[in-house]
JSON list of C-alpha atoms in Angstrom, two decimals:
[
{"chain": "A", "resi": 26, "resn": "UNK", "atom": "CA", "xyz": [76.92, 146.18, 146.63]},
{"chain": "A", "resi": 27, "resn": "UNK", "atom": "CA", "xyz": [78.91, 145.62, 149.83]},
{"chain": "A", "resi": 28, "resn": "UNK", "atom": "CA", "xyz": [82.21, 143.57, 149.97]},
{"chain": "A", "resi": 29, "resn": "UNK", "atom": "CA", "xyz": [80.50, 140.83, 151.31]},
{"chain": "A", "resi": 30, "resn": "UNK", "atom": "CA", "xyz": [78.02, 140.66, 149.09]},
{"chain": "A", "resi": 31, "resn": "UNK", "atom": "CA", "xyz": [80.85, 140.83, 146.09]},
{"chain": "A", "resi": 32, "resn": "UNK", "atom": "CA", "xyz": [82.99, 138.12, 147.69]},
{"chain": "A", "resi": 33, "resn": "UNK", "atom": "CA", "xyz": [79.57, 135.96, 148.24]},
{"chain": "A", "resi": 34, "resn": "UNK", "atom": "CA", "xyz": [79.10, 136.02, 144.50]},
{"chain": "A", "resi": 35, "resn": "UNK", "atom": "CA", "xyz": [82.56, 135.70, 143.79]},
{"chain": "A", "resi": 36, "resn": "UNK", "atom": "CA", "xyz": [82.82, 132.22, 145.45]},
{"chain": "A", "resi": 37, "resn": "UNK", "atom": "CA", "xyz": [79.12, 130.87, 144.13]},
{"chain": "A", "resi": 38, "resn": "UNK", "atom": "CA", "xyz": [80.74, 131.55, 140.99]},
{"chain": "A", "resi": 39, "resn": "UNK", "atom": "CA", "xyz": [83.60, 130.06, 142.00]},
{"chain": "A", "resi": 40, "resn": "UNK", "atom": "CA", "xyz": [81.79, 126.84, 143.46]},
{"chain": "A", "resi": 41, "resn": "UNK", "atom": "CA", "xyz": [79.78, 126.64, 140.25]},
{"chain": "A", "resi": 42, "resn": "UNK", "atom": "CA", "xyz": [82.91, 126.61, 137.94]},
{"chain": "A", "resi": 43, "resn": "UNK", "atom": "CA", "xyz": [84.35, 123.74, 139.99]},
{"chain": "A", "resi": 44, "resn": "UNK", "atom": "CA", "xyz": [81.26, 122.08, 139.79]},
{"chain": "A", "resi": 45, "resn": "UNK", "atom": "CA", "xyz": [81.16, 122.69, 135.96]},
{"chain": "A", "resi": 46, "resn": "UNK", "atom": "CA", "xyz": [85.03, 121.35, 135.46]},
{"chain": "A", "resi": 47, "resn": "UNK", "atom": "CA", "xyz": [84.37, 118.35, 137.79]},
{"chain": "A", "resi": 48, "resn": "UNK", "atom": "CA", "xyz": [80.92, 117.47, 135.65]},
{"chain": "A", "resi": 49, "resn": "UNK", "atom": "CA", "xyz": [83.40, 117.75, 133.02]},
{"chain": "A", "resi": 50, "resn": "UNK", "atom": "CA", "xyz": [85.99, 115.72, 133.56]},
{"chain": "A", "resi": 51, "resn": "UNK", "atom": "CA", "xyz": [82.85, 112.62, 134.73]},
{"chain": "A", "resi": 52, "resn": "UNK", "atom": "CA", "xyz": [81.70, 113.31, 131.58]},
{"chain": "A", "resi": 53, "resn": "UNK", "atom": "CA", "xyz": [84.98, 112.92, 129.85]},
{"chain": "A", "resi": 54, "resn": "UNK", "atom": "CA", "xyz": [86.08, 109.81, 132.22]},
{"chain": "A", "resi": 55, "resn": "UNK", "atom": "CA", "xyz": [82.75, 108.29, 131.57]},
{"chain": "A", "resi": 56, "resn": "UNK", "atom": "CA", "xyz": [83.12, 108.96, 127.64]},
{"chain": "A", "resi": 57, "resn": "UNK", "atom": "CA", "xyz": [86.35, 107.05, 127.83]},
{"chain": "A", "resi": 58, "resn": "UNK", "atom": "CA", "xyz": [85.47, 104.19, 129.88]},
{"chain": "A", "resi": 59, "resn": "UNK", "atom": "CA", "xyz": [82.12, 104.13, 126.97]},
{"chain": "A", "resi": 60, "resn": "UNK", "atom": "CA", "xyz": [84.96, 104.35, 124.06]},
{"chain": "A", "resi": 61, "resn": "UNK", "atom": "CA", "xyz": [87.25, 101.01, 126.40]},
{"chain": "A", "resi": 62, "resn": "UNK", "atom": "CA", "xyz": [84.11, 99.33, 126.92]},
{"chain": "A", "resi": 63, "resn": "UNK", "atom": "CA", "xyz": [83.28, 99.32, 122.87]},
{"chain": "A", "resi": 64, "resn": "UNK", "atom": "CA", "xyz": [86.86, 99.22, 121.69]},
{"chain": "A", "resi": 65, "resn": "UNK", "atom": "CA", "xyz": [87.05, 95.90, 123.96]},
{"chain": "A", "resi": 66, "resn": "UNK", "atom": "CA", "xyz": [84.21, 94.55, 122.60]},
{"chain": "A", "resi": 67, "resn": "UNK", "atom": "CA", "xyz": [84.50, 94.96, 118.87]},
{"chain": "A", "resi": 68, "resn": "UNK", "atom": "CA", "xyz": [88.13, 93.31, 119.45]},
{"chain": "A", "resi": 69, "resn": "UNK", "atom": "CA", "xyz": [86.46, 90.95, 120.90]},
{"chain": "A", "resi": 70, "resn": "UNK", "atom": "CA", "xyz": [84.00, 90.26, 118.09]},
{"chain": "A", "resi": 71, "resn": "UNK", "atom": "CA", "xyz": [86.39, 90.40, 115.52]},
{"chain": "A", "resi": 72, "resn": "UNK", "atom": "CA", "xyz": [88.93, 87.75, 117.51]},
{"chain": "A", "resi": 73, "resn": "UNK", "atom": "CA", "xyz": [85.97, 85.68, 117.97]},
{"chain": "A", "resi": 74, "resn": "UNK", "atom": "CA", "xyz": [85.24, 86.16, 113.73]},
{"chain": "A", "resi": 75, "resn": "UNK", "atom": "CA", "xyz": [88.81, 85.08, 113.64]},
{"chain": "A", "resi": 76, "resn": "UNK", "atom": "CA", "xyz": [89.02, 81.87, 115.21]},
{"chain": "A", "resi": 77, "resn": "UNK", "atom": "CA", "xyz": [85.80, 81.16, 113.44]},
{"chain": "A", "resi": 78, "resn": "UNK", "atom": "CA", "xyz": [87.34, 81.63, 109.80]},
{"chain": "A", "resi": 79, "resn": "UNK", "atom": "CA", "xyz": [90.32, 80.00, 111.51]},
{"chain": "A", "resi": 80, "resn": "UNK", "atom": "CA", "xyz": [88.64, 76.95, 111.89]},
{"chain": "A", "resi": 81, "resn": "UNK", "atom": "CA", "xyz": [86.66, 77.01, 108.85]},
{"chain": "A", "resi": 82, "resn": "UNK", "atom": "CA", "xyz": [89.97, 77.66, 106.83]},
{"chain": "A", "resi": 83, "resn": "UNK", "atom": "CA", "xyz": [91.75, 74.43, 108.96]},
{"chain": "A", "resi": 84, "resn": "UNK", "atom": "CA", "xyz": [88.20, 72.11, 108.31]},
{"chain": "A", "resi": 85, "resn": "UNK", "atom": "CA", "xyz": [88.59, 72.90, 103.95]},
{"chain": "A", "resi": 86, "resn": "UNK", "atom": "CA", "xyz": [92.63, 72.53, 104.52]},
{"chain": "A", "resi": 87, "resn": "UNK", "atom": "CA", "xyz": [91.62, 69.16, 106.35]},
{"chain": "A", "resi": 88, "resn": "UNK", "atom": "CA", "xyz": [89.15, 68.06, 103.94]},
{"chain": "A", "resi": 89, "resn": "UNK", "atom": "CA", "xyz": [91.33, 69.04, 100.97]},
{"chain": "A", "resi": 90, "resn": "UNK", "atom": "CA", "xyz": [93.93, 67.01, 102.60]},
{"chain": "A", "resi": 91, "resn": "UNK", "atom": "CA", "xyz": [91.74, 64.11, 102.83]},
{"chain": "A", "resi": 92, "resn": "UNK", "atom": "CA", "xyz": [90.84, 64.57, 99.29]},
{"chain": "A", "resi": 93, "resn": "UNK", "atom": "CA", "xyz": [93.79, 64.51, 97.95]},
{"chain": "A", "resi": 94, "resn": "UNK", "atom": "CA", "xyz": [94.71, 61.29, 99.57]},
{"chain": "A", "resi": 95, "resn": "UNK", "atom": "CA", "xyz": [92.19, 60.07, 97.83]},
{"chain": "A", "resi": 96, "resn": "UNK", "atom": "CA", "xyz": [92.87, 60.88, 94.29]},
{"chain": "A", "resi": 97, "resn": "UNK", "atom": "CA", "xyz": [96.31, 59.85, 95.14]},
{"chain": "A", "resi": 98, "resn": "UNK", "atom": "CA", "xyz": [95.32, 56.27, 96.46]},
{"chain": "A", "resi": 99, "resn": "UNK", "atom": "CA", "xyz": [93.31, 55.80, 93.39]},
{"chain": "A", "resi": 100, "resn": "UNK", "atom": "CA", "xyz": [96.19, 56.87, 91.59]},
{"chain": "A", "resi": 101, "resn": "UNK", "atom": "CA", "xyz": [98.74, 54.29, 93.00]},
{"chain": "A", "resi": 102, "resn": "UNK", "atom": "CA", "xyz": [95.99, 51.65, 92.55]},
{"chain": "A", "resi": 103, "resn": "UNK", "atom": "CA", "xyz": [95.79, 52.61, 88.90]},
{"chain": "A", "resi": 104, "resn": "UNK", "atom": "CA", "xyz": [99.37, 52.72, 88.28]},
{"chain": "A", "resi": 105, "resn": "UNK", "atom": "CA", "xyz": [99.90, 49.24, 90.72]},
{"chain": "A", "resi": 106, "resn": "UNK", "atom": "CA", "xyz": [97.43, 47.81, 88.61]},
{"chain": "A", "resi": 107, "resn": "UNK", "atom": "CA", "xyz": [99.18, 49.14, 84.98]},
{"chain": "A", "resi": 108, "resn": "UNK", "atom": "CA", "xyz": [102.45, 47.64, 86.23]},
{"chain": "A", "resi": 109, "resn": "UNK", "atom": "CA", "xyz": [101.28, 44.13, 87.07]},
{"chain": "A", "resi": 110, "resn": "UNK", "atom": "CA", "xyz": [99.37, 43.86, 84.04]},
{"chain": "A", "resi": 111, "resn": "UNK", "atom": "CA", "xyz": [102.30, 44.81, 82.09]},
{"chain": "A", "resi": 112, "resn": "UNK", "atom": "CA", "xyz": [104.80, 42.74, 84.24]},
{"chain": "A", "resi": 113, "resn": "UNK", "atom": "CA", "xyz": [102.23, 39.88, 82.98]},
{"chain": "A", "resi": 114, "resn": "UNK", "atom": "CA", "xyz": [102.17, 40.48, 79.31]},
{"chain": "A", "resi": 115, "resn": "UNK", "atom": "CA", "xyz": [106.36, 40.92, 79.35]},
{"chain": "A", "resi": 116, "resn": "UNK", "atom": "CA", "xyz": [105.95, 37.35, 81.46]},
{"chain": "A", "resi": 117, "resn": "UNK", "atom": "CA", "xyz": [103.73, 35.75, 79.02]},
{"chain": "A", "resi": 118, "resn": "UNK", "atom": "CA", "xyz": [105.83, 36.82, 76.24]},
{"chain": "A", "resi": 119, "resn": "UNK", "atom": "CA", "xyz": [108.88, 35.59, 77.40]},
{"chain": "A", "resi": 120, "resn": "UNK", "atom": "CA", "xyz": [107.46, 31.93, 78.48]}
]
């Protein structure tokens, strides 16, 4: 094999092994910008599932609230209700 020949081969092989490293590293850039891409997404999902159960968590807070005020209200009407009957019975006892 002449010199020429040798050095021919030497840089195909050469050329192909750049090739093969450059493939590579698209390969590996594209993997990565695969991994961002589903990385980004699934935080995006689960911020999304967040600020649903957010809201959900704020509506029951809210309508616990509400509920309460409720029972309370009844409450005060009960107890308004107890103390004017009993300021009448101490009234109509003392007259």
């Amino acid at each position: 094999m002449s010199a020429e020949e040798r050095e021919r081969q030497a840089q195909a092989r050469k050329k192909g092994q750049e090739q093969e490293r450059h493939e590579y590293w698209e390969l590996l850039i594209e993997g990565a910008r695969d991994g961002h891409e589903k990385t980004r997404l699934l935080f995006d999902q689960r911020q999304e599932n967040l600020y649903r159960r957010l809201e959900e968590l704020e509506r029951n807070i809210r309508d616990e609230i509400r509920e309460q005020g409720r029972t309370t209200r009844i409450w005060l009407a009960l107890l308004t209700v107890s103390v004017l009957i009993l300021i009448l019975i101490f009234v109509s006892l003392w007259f």
